[in-house]
Amino acid sequence: MRKYIASVGVAFLVLTGCSTGGSSSEAASKPRVPTLLKSVDLRLPLEDYLFSDAERMRLDEGRAALINKCLRRFEMRDDFKLPGMPPGPRSLMDRRYGLTDEAAARTHGYHLRDDPRGRSATSPPEAGTAAEKKRLAVLQGADEAKSGGGRALRVKGMTVPAGGCVGEADREIAGKDRLGPGELARSANFQTFDISKRDPRVTEVFKEWSECMKKAGHSYPDPLAAMSDSGFQGKSSTRAESKVAVADVDCKRQTNLIGIWFTIETAVQKELIRQKKSDFSSALKAKKSQLAKAAAASGDQ
């Protein structure tokens, strides 16, 4: 899959006139570049085949309903809840190309508004009583059964399903497939980002952005290097961090870095989807099936 997507990247460069000595007709086929800054509400073609935060929540609601149904079968407490979405970017595109929100840059630097680095680490609750340990085993499946050795766990005269109630729920929603996006979409999401990042038009705008940053007194080769600066990884942002972050966003505005990078990655993804049309159609069908089964389980249809 990785090699195939890399070949798509090469084909895309040729199609858009980025190979050495591209003709005027090739240059004319270059995608039109809009002027953009904030990326949070942008949408890439591959997002049709991935799961948004809202869709992941719908999956989890269906999973929880099925898990509790299974627990009732074993006459156990049926108040199981999956953890909510962890703090993070507001969308797939938020911070994909680095920070783009000037207000957030001034207030939080590169830190998220609800940054987990600023909170104390917590450990998952451990099963204490014998009843709680048995319920946990029913939820997750017995260790012996999961490792393939020993006998399957039996409770109330019934065999606990492989992987426990959690495993049963996941299989009911996704069948033999992986729960959530399949390998095709997940791999493509990472690889098209990498291909677009290495596109000559993107590397050129990186240079322009870097020069802009130098004029502001900061030295970074690209926006991702600024955002991942080791000096900005503390529990809270600093004045120096906010200063760099504000300059970063301003230089993105001046160079239209977001507009260029988003346009290139969009074109790369469209070309990949075109070439693998049948595979992506199957991926979309699988996604819709999972969401429908989750909705049916949670009574949302």
PDB file of C-alpha atoms in Angstrom:
ATOM      1  CA  MET A   1       0.000   0.000   0.000  1.00  0.00           C
ATOM      2  CA  ARG A   2       2.823   2.404   0.912  1.00  0.00           C
ATOM      3  CA  LYS A   3       4.590   1.844  -2.422  1.00  0.00           C
ATOM      4  CA  TYR A   4       1.338   2.280  -4.325  1.00  0.00           C
ATOM      5  CA  ILE A   5       0.563   5.619  -2.693  1.00  0.00           C
ATOM      6  CA  ALA A   6       4.128   6.790  -3.337  1.00  0.00           C
ATOM      7  CA  SER A   7       3.599   6.010  -7.046  1.00  0.00           C
ATOM      8  CA  VAL A   8       0.417   8.073  -6.939  1.00  0.00           C
ATOM      9  CA  GLY A   9       2.503  10.966  -5.644  1.00  0.00           C
ATOM     10  CA  VAL A  10       4.922  10.654  -8.563  1.00  0.00           C
ATOM     11  CA  ALA A  11       2.040  10.474 -11.030  1.00  0.00           C
ATOM     12  CA  PHE A  12       0.486  13.550  -9.446  1.00  0.00           C
ATOM     13  CA  LEU A  13       3.694  15.571  -9.825  1.00  0.00           C
ATOM     14  CA  VAL A  14       3.858  14.693 -13.511  1.00  0.00           C
ATOM     15  CA  LEU A  15       0.176  15.434 -14.116  1.00  0.00           C
ATOM     16  CA  THR A  16       0.456  18.877 -12.497  1.00  0.00           C
ATOM     17  CA  GLY A  17       3.623  19.941 -14.269  1.00  0.00           C
ATOM     18  CA  CYS A  18       6.031  19.586 -11.345  1.00  0.00           C
ATOM     19  CA  SER A  19       8.502  17.352 -13.113  1.00  0.00           C
ATOM     20  CA  THR A  20      11.637  19.005 -14.483  1.00  0.00           C
ATOM     21  CA  GLY A  21      10.914  20.835 -17.715  1.00  0.00           C
ATOM     22  CA  GLY A  22       7.130  20.780 -17.399  1.00  0.00           C
ATOM     23  CA  SER A  23       5.366  22.182 -20.473  1.00  0.00           C
ATOM     24  CA  SER A  24       3.011  25.177 -20.504  1.00  0.00           C
ATOM     25  CA  SER A  25       0.050  22.838 -21.038  1.00  0.00           C
ATOM     26  CA  GLU A  26       1.101  20.890 -17.927  1.00  0.00           C
ATOM     27  CA  ALA A  27       1.474  24.098 -15.965  1.00  0.00           C
ATOM     28  CA  ALA A  28      -2.035  25.103 -16.986  1.00  0.00           C
ATOM     29  CA  SER A  29      -3.353  21.962 -15.298  1.00  0.00           C
ATOM     30  CA  LYS A  30      -2.042  23.023 -11.878  1.00  0.00           C
ATOM     31  CA  PRO A  31      -4.832  23.226  -9.307  1.00  0.00           C
ATOM     32  CA  ARG A  32      -6.143  26.672  -8.500  1.00  0.00           C
ATOM     33  CA  VAL A  33      -4.906  27.873  -5.116  1.00  0.00           C
ATOM     34  CA  PRO A  34      -7.332  29.776  -2.843  1.00  0.00           C
ATOM     35  CA  THR A  35      -6.161  32.146  -0.125  1.00  0.00           C
ATOM     36  CA  LEU A  36      -6.680  30.374   3.208  1.00  0.00           C
ATOM     37  CA  LEU A  37      -5.530  30.660   6.805  1.00  0.00           C
ATOM     38  CA  LYS A  38      -7.630  28.818   9.399  1.00  0.00           C
ATOM     39  CA  SER A  39      -7.689  25.121   8.655  1.00  0.00           C
ATOM     40  CA  VAL A  40     -10.138  23.827  11.276  1.00  0.00           C
ATOM     41  CA  ASP A  41     -13.157  23.850   8.932  1.00  0.00           C
ATOM     42  CA  LEU A  42     -11.362  22.653   5.797  1.00  0.00           C
ATOM     43  CA  ARG A  43     -12.196  19.171   4.565  1.00  0.00           C
ATOM     44  CA  LEU A  44     -10.011  16.741   2.629  1.00  0.00           C
ATOM     45  CA  PRO A  45     -11.496  14.133   0.249  1.00  0.00           C
ATOM     46  CA  LEU A  46     -10.292  11.227   2.416  1.00  0.00           C
ATOM     47  CA  GLU A  47     -12.462  12.365   5.309  1.00  0.00           C
ATOM     48  CA  ASP A  48     -15.413  10.659   3.614  1.00  0.00           C
ATOM     49  CA  TYR A  49     -13.714   7.346   4.422  1.00  0.00           C
ATOM     50  CA  LEU A  50     -12.402   8.205   7.898  1.00  0.00           C
ATOM     51  CA  PHE A  51     -14.489   8.737  11.042  1.00  0.00           C
ATOM     52  CA  SER A  52     -15.088  12.215  12.446  1.00  0.00           C
ATOM     53  CA  ASP A  53     -15.228  12.762  16.209  1.00  0.00           C
ATOM     54  CA  ALA A  54     -19.036  12.805  16.002  1.00  0.00           C
ATOM     55  CA  GLU A  55     -19.049   9.518  14.084  1.00  0.00           C
ATOM     56  CA  ARG A  56     -16.645   7.952  16.589  1.00  0.00           C
ATOM     57  CA  MET A  57     -19.025   8.969  19.371  1.00  0.00           C
ATOM     58  CA  ARG A  58     -21.899   7.308  17.515  1.00  0.00           C
ATOM     59  CA  LEU A  59     -19.801   4.138  17.206  1.00  0.00           C
ATOM     60  CA  ASP A  60     -19.039   4.226  20.918  1.00  0.00           C
ATOM     61  CA  GLU A  61     -22.706   4.733  21.822  1.00  0.00           C
ATOM     62  CA  GLY A  62     -23.598   1.637  19.823  1.00  0.00           C
ATOM     63  CA  ARG A  63     -20.696  -0.335  21.303  1.00  0.00           C
ATOM     64  CA  ALA A  64     -21.717   0.626  24.863  1.00  0.00           C
ATOM     65  CA  ALA A  65     -25.316  -0.453  24.196  1.00  0.00           C
ATOM     66  CA  LEU A  66     -24.146  -3.837  22.902  1.00  0.00           C
ATOM     67  CA  ILE A  67     -21.668  -4.280  25.762  1.00  0.00           C
ATOM     68  CA  ASN A  68     -24.403  -3.618  28.337  1.00  0.00           C
ATOM     69  CA  LYS A  69     -26.741  -6.010  26.530  1.00  0.00           C
ATOM     70  CA  CYS A  70     -24.054  -8.662  26.859  1.00  0.00           C
ATOM     71  CA  LEU A  71     -23.539  -7.877  30.558  1.00  0.00           C
ATOM     72  CA  ARG A  72     -27.257  -8.316  31.198  1.00  0.00           C
ATOM     73  CA  ARG A  73     -27.028 -11.748  29.639  1.00  0.00           C
ATOM     74  CA  PHE A  74     -24.575 -12.648  32.397  1.00  0.00           C
ATOM     75  CA  GLU A  75     -26.805 -10.942  35.005  1.00  0.00           C
ATOM     76  CA  MET A  76     -24.267  -8.232  35.688  1.00  0.00           C
ATOM     77  CA  ARG A  77     -24.472  -4.489  36.224  1.00  0.00           C
ATOM     78  CA  ASP A  78     -25.187  -2.862  32.884  1.00  0.00           C
ATOM     79  CA  ASP A  79     -23.918   0.700  33.397  1.00  0.00           C
ATOM     80  CA  PHE A  80     -20.776   0.378  31.286  1.00  0.00           C
ATOM     81  CA  LYS A  81     -19.694   3.584  29.533  1.00  0.00           C
ATOM     82  CA  LEU A  82     -16.811   4.123  27.153  1.00  0.00           C
ATOM     83  CA  PRO A  83     -14.535   7.101  27.890  1.00  0.00           C
ATOM     84  CA  GLY A  84     -15.336  10.303  25.997  1.00  0.00           C
ATOM     85  CA  MET A  85     -13.147  11.766  23.276  1.00  0.00           C
ATOM     86  CA  PRO A  86      -9.775  12.858  24.707  1.00  0.00           C
ATOM     87  CA  PRO A  87      -8.704  16.512  24.402  1.00  0.00           C
ATOM     88  CA  GLY A  88      -7.159  17.226  21.045  1.00  0.00           C
ATOM     89  CA  PRO A  89      -7.499  19.161  17.782  1.00  0.00           C
ATOM     90  CA  ARG A  90     -11.066  20.181  16.965  1.00  0.00           C
ATOM     91  CA  SER A  91     -11.065  18.382  13.618  1.00  0.00           C
ATOM     92  CA  LEU A  92      -8.800  16.317  11.379  1.00  0.00           C
ATOM     93  CA  MET A  93      -7.654  19.534   9.710  1.00  0.00           C
ATOM     94  CA  ASP A  94      -7.127  21.577  12.865  1.00  0.00           C
ATOM     95  CA  ARG A  95      -3.309  21.783  13.196  1.00  0.00           C
ATOM     96  CA  ARG A  96      -2.701  19.321  10.354  1.00  0.00           C
ATOM     97  CA  TYR A  97      -0.490  21.985   8.800  1.00  0.00           C
ATOM     98  CA  GLY A  98       0.445  23.578  12.097  1.00  0.00           C
ATOM     99  CA  LEU A  99      -1.226  26.283  14.141  1.00  0.00           C
ATOM    100  CA  THR A 100      -3.554  28.646  12.247  1.00  0.00           C
ATOM    101  CA  ASP A 101      -5.594  30.358  14.983  1.00  0.00           C
ATOM    102  CA  GLU A 102      -4.023  33.702  15.927  1.00  0.00           C
ATOM    103  CA  ALA A 103      -6.198  34.176  19.026  1.00  0.00           C
ATOM    104  CA  ALA A 104      -5.196  30.731  20.305  1.00  0.00           C
ATOM    105  CA  ALA A 105      -1.560  31.510  19.518  1.00  0.00           C
ATOM    106  CA  ARG A 106      -1.663  34.656  21.660  1.00  0.00           C
ATOM    107  CA  THR A 107      -3.410  32.961  24.568  1.00  0.00           C
ATOM    108  CA  HIS A 108      -2.064  29.396  24.537  1.00  0.00           C
ATOM    109  CA  GLY A 109       0.936  29.370  22.226  1.00  0.00           C
ATOM    110  CA  TYR A 110       1.071  25.918  20.677  1.00  0.00           C
ATOM    111  CA  HIS A 111      -0.774  24.309  23.594  1.00  0.00           C
ATOM    112  CA  LEU A 112      -4.346  23.108  23.240  1.00  0.00           C
ATOM    113  CA  ARG A 113      -7.053  24.926  25.165  1.00  0.00           C
ATOM    114  CA  ASP A 114      -7.563  21.801  27.282  1.00  0.00           C
ATOM    115  CA  ASP A 115      -4.055  20.382  27.131  1.00  0.00           C
ATOM    116  CA  PRO A 116      -3.646  16.967  28.830  1.00  0.00           C
ATOM    117  CA  ARG A 117      -0.068  17.922  29.729  1.00  0.00           C
ATOM    118  CA  GLY A 118      -1.498  20.345  32.286  1.00  0.00           C
ATOM    119  CA  ARG A 119      -3.526  17.689  34.114  1.00  0.00           C
ATOM    120  CA  SER A 120      -2.435  15.027  36.574  1.00  0.00           C
ATOM    121  CA  ALA A 121      -2.075  11.541  35.179  1.00  0.00           C
ATOM    122  CA  THR A 122      -4.806   9.116  36.211  1.00  0.00           C
ATOM    123  CA  SER A 123      -4.772   5.341  36.233  1.00  0.00           C
ATOM    124  CA  PRO A 124      -7.712   3.201  35.152  1.00  0.00           C
ATOM    125  CA  PRO A 125      -9.694   1.829  38.104  1.00  0.00           C
ATOM    126  CA  GLU A 126      -8.684  -1.637  39.220  1.00  0.00           C
ATOM    127  CA  ALA A 127     -11.143  -4.376  40.018  1.00  0.00           C
ATOM    128  CA  GLY A 128     -11.286  -4.834  43.784  1.00  0.00           C
ATOM    129  CA  THR A 129     -13.905  -7.339  44.944  1.00  0.00           C
ATOM    130  CA  ALA A 130     -14.338 -10.815  43.520  1.00  0.00           C
ATOM    131  CA  ALA A 131     -17.576  -9.680  41.846  1.00  0.00           C
ATOM    132  CA  GLU A 132     -15.807  -6.732  40.219  1.00  0.00           C
ATOM    133  CA  LYS A 133     -12.993  -8.962  39.000  1.00  0.00           C
ATOM    134  CA  LYS A 134     -15.505 -11.360  37.468  1.00  0.00           C
ATOM    135  CA  ARG A 135     -17.341  -8.485  35.780  1.00  0.00           C
ATOM    136  CA  LEU A 136     -14.037  -7.215  34.362  1.00  0.00           C
ATOM    137  CA  ALA A 137     -13.260 -10.690  33.039  1.00  0.00           C
ATOM    138  CA  VAL A 138     -16.676 -10.805  31.360  1.00  0.00           C
ATOM    139  CA  LEU A 139     -16.072  -7.377  29.856  1.00  0.00           C
ATOM    140  CA  GLN A 140     -12.605  -8.126  28.514  1.00  0.00           C
ATOM    141  CA  GLY A 141     -12.460 -11.914  28.308  1.00  0.00           C
ATOM    142  CA  ALA A 142     -10.305 -14.194  30.441  1.00  0.00           C
ATOM    143  CA  ASP A 143      -6.542 -13.853  30.038  1.00  0.00           C
ATOM    144  CA  GLU A 144      -6.214 -17.580  29.330  1.00  0.00           C
ATOM    145  CA  ALA A 145      -8.854 -17.465  26.606  1.00  0.00           C
ATOM    146  CA  LYS A 146      -7.321 -14.353  25.023  1.00  0.00           C
ATOM    147  CA  SER A 147      -3.861 -15.955  24.877  1.00  0.00           C
ATOM    148  CA  GLY A 148      -5.253 -19.096  23.281  1.00  0.00           C
ATOM    149  CA  GLY A 149      -4.468 -21.361  26.220  1.00  0.00           C
ATOM    150  CA  GLY A 150      -6.673 -22.870  28.873  1.00  0.00           C
ATOM    151  CA  ARG A 151     -10.430 -23.150  28.857  1.00  0.00           C
ATOM    152  CA  ALA A 152     -12.856 -20.392  27.964  1.00  0.00           C
ATOM    153  CA  LEU A 153     -14.350 -18.595  30.951  1.00  0.00           C
ATOM    154  CA  ARG A 154     -17.865 -19.635  31.908  1.00  0.00           C
ATOM    155  CA  VAL A 155     -20.208 -17.490  34.003  1.00  0.00           C
ATOM    156  CA  LYS A 156     -23.808 -18.351  34.949  1.00  0.00           C
ATOM    157  CA  GLY A 157     -23.429 -21.522  32.925  1.00  0.00           C
ATOM    158  CA  MET A 158     -22.583 -19.567  29.755  1.00  0.00           C
ATOM    159  CA  THR A 159     -19.301 -19.195  27.891  1.00  0.00           C
ATOM    160  CA  VAL A 160     -17.877 -15.679  27.888  1.00  0.00           C
ATOM    161  CA  PRO A 161     -17.334 -14.626  24.252  1.00  0.00           C
ATOM    162  CA  ALA A 162     -13.822 -14.195  22.877  1.00  0.00           C
ATOM    163  CA  GLY A 163     -12.562 -10.806  23.943  1.00  0.00           C
ATOM    164  CA  GLY A 164     -15.416 -10.554  26.422  1.00  0.00           C
ATOM    165  CA  CYS A 165     -18.450  -8.379  25.905  1.00  0.00           C
ATOM    166  CA  VAL A 166     -16.243  -5.700  24.363  1.00  0.00           C
ATOM    167  CA  GLY A 167     -14.967  -8.103  21.721  1.00  0.00           C
ATOM    168  CA  GLU A 168     -18.480  -9.344  21.000  1.00  0.00           C
ATOM    169  CA  ALA A 169     -19.770  -5.786  20.558  1.00  0.00           C
ATOM    170  CA  ASP A 170     -16.953  -4.865  18.206  1.00  0.00           C
ATOM    171  CA  ARG A 171     -17.548  -7.940  16.066  1.00  0.00           C
ATOM    172  CA  GLU A 172     -21.287  -7.226  15.911  1.00  0.00           C
ATOM    173  CA  ILE A 173     -20.573  -3.755  14.532  1.00  0.00           C
ATOM    174  CA  ALA A 174     -17.509  -4.387  12.348  1.00  0.00           C
ATOM    175  CA  GLY A 175     -17.645  -8.127  11.663  1.00  0.00           C
ATOM    176  CA  LYS A 176     -14.160  -9.405  10.864  1.00  0.00           C
ATOM    177  CA  ASP A 177     -12.970  -5.910   9.945  1.00  0.00           C
ATOM    178  CA  ARG A 178     -11.204  -3.458  12.188  1.00  0.00           C
ATOM    179  CA  LEU A 179     -13.565  -1.178  14.094  1.00  0.00           C
ATOM    180  CA  GLY A 180     -13.403   2.333  12.655  1.00  0.00           C
ATOM    181  CA  PRO A 181     -11.589   3.281   9.441  1.00  0.00           C
ATOM    182  CA  GLY A 182      -9.944   0.492   7.474  1.00  0.00           C
ATOM    183  CA  GLU A 183      -6.274   0.170   6.625  1.00  0.00           C
ATOM    184  CA  LEU A 184      -6.709   1.775   3.191  1.00  0.00           C
ATOM    185  CA  ALA A 185      -8.076   5.071   4.514  1.00  0.00           C
ATOM    186  CA  ARG A 186      -5.810   5.195   7.570  1.00  0.00           C
ATOM    187  CA  SER A 187      -2.671   4.540   5.537  1.00  0.00           C
ATOM    188  CA  ALA A 188      -3.691   6.972   2.806  1.00  0.00           C
ATOM    189  CA  ASN A 189      -4.323   9.696   5.383  1.00  0.00           C
ATOM    190  CA  PHE A 190      -0.708   9.539   6.575  1.00  0.00           C
ATOM    191  CA  GLN A 191       0.895   8.937   3.213  1.00  0.00           C
ATOM    192  CA  THR A 192      -0.857  11.740   1.309  1.00  0.00           C
ATOM    193  CA  PHE A 193       0.206  14.124   4.069  1.00  0.00           C
ATOM    194  CA  ASP A 194       3.803  13.027   3.577  1.00  0.00           C
ATOM    195  CA  ILE A 195       3.595  13.228  -0.218  1.00  0.00           C
ATOM    196  CA  SER A 196       2.097  16.721  -0.122  1.00  0.00           C
ATOM    197  CA  LYS A 197       4.688  17.878   2.415  1.00  0.00           C
ATOM    198  CA  ARG A 198       7.446  16.924  -0.044  1.00  0.00           C
ATOM    199  CA  ASP A 199       5.775  18.477  -3.090  1.00  0.00           C
ATOM    200  CA  PRO A 200       8.057  21.162  -4.650  1.00  0.00           C
ATOM    201  CA  ARG A 201       5.376  23.837  -4.337  1.00  0.00           C
ATOM    202  CA  VAL A 202       4.946  23.066  -0.644  1.00  0.00           C
ATOM    203  CA  THR A 203       8.686  22.951   0.076  1.00  0.00           C
ATOM    204  CA  GLU A 204       9.008  26.277  -1.727  1.00  0.00           C
ATOM    205  CA  VAL A 205       6.376  27.913   0.467  1.00  0.00           C
ATOM    206  CA  PHE A 206       8.135  26.397   3.491  1.00  0.00           C
ATOM    207  CA  LYS A 207      11.220  28.364   2.464  1.00  0.00           C
ATOM    208  CA  GLU A 208       9.176  31.557   2.155  1.00  0.00           C
ATOM    209  CA  TRP A 209       7.600  30.921   5.554  1.00  0.00           C
ATOM    210  CA  SER A 210      11.030  30.238   7.085  1.00  0.00           C
ATOM    211  CA  GLU A 211      12.403  33.513   5.694  1.00  0.00           C
ATOM    212  CA  CYS A 212       9.405  35.350   7.115  1.00  0.00           C
ATOM    213  CA  MET A 213      10.045  33.777  10.512  1.00  0.00           C
ATOM    214  CA  LYS A 214      13.710  34.769  10.419  1.00  0.00           C
ATOM    215  CA  LYS A 215      12.687  38.392   9.915  1.00  0.00           C
ATOM    216  CA  ALA A 216      10.614  38.025  13.108  1.00  0.00           C
ATOM    217  CA  GLY A 217      13.669  36.635  14.932  1.00  0.00           C
ATOM    218  CA  HIS A 218      12.859  32.897  14.815  1.00  0.00           C
ATOM    219  CA  SER A 219      14.666  30.103  12.977  1.00  0.00           C
ATOM    220  CA  TYR A 220      12.659  27.062  11.869  1.00  0.00           C
ATOM    221  CA  PRO A 221      12.676  25.139   8.561  1.00  0.00           C
ATOM    222  CA  ASP A 222       8.897  24.603   8.512  1.00  0.00           C
ATOM    223  CA  PRO A 223       5.767  25.111  10.656  1.00  0.00           C
ATOM    224  CA  LEU A 224       5.798  21.564  12.051  1.00  0.00           C
ATOM    225  CA  ALA A 225       9.292  22.124  13.443  1.00  0.00           C
ATOM    226  CA  ALA A 226       8.086  25.248  15.241  1.00  0.00           C
ATOM    227  CA  MET A 227       5.081  23.511  16.748  1.00  0.00           C
ATOM    228  CA  SER A 228       7.188  20.563  17.966  1.00  0.00           C
ATOM    229  CA  ASP A 229       9.985  22.685  19.454  1.00  0.00           C
ATOM    230  CA  SER A 230      11.173  20.863  22.593  1.00  0.00           C
ATOM    231  CA  GLY A 231      11.075  24.148  24.478  1.00  0.00           C
ATOM    232  CA  PHE A 232       7.309  24.334  24.001  1.00  0.00           C
ATOM    233  CA  GLN A 233       6.348  20.954  25.476  1.00  0.00           C
ATOM    234  CA  GLY A 234       5.812  21.995  29.097  1.00  0.00           C
ATOM    235  CA  LYS A 235       2.572  21.875  31.052  1.00  0.00           C
ATOM    236  CA  SER A 236       1.660  25.408  30.027  1.00  0.00           C
ATOM    237  CA  SER A 237       2.663  27.905  27.375  1.00  0.00           C
ATOM    238  CA  THR A 238       5.275  30.595  27.900  1.00  0.00           C
ATOM    239  CA  ARG A 239       5.550  34.155  26.645  1.00  0.00           C
ATOM    240  CA  ALA A 240       8.345  33.104  24.282  1.00  0.00           C
ATOM    241  CA  GLU A 241       6.203  30.297  22.903  1.00  0.00           C
ATOM    242  CA  SER A 242       3.257  32.605  22.261  1.00  0.00           C
ATOM    243  CA  LYS A 243       5.557  35.062  20.489  1.00  0.00           C
ATOM    244  CA  VAL A 244       6.762  32.345  18.105  1.00  0.00           C
ATOM    245  CA  ALA A 245       3.237  31.011  17.607  1.00  0.00           C
ATOM    246  CA  VAL A 246       1.841  34.430  16.672  1.00  0.00           C
ATOM    247  CA  ALA A 247       4.688  34.988  14.198  1.00  0.00           C
ATOM    248  CA  ASP A 248       4.068  31.500  12.792  1.00  0.00           C
ATOM    249  CA  VAL A 249       0.411  32.228  12.064  1.00  0.00           C
ATOM    250  CA  ASP A 250       1.261  35.643  10.606  1.00  0.00           C
ATOM    251  CA  CYS A 251       3.859  34.122   8.264  1.00  0.00           C
ATOM    252  CA  LYS A 252       1.359  31.508   7.149  1.00  0.00           C
ATOM    253  CA  ARG A 253      -0.973  34.360   6.268  1.00  0.00           C
ATOM    254  CA  GLN A 254       1.708  36.270   4.362  1.00  0.00           C
ATOM    255  CA  THR A 255       2.798  33.245   2.307  1.00  0.00           C
ATOM    256  CA  ASN A 256      -0.629  31.558   1.921  1.00  0.00           C
ATOM    257  CA  LEU A 257       1.011  28.376   3.154  1.00  0.00           C
ATOM    258  CA  ILE A 258      -2.315  26.817   4.174  1.00  0.00           C
ATOM    259  CA  GLY A 259      -3.958  27.538   0.830  1.00  0.00           C
ATOM    260  CA  ILE A 260      -1.069  25.997  -1.095  1.00  0.00           C
ATOM    261  CA  TRP A 261      -0.562  22.934   1.093  1.00  0.00           C
ATOM    262  CA  PHE A 262      -4.288  22.163   1.357  1.00  0.00           C
ATOM    263  CA  THR A 263      -4.716  22.476  -2.419  1.00  0.00           C
ATOM    264  CA  ILE A 264      -1.816  20.119  -3.110  1.00  0.00           C
ATOM    265  CA  GLU A 265      -2.919  17.475  -0.619  1.00  0.00           C
ATOM    266  CA  THR A 266      -6.499  17.680  -1.866  1.00  0.00           C
ATOM    267  CA  ALA A 267      -5.304  16.995  -5.418  1.00  0.00           C
ATOM    268  CA  VAL A 268      -3.095  14.100  -4.273  1.00  0.00           C
ATOM    269  CA  GLN A 269      -6.019  12.510  -2.436  1.00  0.00           C
ATOM    270  CA  LYS A 270      -8.413  12.959  -5.358  1.00  0.00           C
ATOM    271  CA  GLU A 271      -5.930  11.244  -7.665  1.00  0.00           C
ATOM    272  CA  LEU A 272      -5.496   8.349  -5.238  1.00  0.00           C
ATOM    273  CA  ILE A 273      -9.259   7.910  -4.832  1.00  0.00           C
ATOM    274  CA  ARG A 274      -9.679   8.016  -8.612  1.00  0.00           C
ATOM    275  CA  GLN A 275      -7.077   5.302  -9.143  1.00  0.00           C
ATOM    276  CA  LYS A 276      -8.418   3.088  -6.330  1.00  0.00           C
ATOM    277  CA  LYS A 277     -12.097   3.825  -6.892  1.00  0.00           C
ATOM    278  CA  SER A 278     -13.320   0.279  -6.237  1.00  0.00           C
ATOM    279  CA  ASP A 279     -11.310  -0.087  -3.019  1.00  0.00           C
ATOM    280  CA  PHE A 280     -12.502   3.233  -1.659  1.00  0.00           C
ATOM    281  CA  SER A 281     -16.099   2.408  -2.554  1.00  0.00           C
ATOM    282  CA  SER A 282     -15.753  -0.736  -0.446  1.00  0.00           C
ATOM    283  CA  ALA A 283     -14.237   1.291   2.385  1.00  0.00           C
ATOM    284  CA  LEU A 284     -17.148   3.727   2.326  1.00  0.00           C
ATOM    285  CA  LYS A 285     -19.643   0.865   2.312  1.00  0.00           C
ATOM    286  CA  ALA A 286     -17.928  -0.665   5.367  1.00  0.00           C
ATOM    287  CA  LYS A 287     -17.978   2.678   7.195  1.00  0.00           C
ATOM    288  CA  LYS A 288     -21.688   3.181   6.532  1.00  0.00           C
ATOM    289  CA  SER A 289     -22.398  -0.371   7.665  1.00  0.00           C
ATOM    290  CA  GLN A 290     -20.606   0.174  10.979  1.00  0.00           C
ATOM    291  CA  LEU A 291     -22.441   3.432  11.636  1.00  0.00           C
ATOM    292  CA  ALA A 292     -25.801   1.860  10.768  1.00  0.00           C
ATOM    293  CA  LYS A 293     -25.224  -1.098  13.090  1.00  0.00           C
ATOM    294  CA  ALA A 294     -24.069   1.211  15.890  1.00  0.00           C
ATOM    295  CA  ALA A 295     -27.155   3.396  15.414  1.00  0.00           C
ATOM    296  CA  ALA A 296     -29.437   0.365  15.474  1.00  0.00           C
ATOM    297  CA  ALA A 297     -27.787  -0.868  18.673  1.00  0.00           C
ATOM    298  CA  SER A 298     -28.217   2.456  20.443  1.00  0.00           C
ATOM    299  CA  GLY A 299     -31.790   2.899  19.212  1.00  0.00           C
ATOM    300  CA  ASP A 300     -30.800   5.936  17.130  1.00  0.00           C
ATOM    301  CA  GLN A 301     -32.488   4.888  13.873  1.00  0.00           C
TER     302      GLN A 301
END
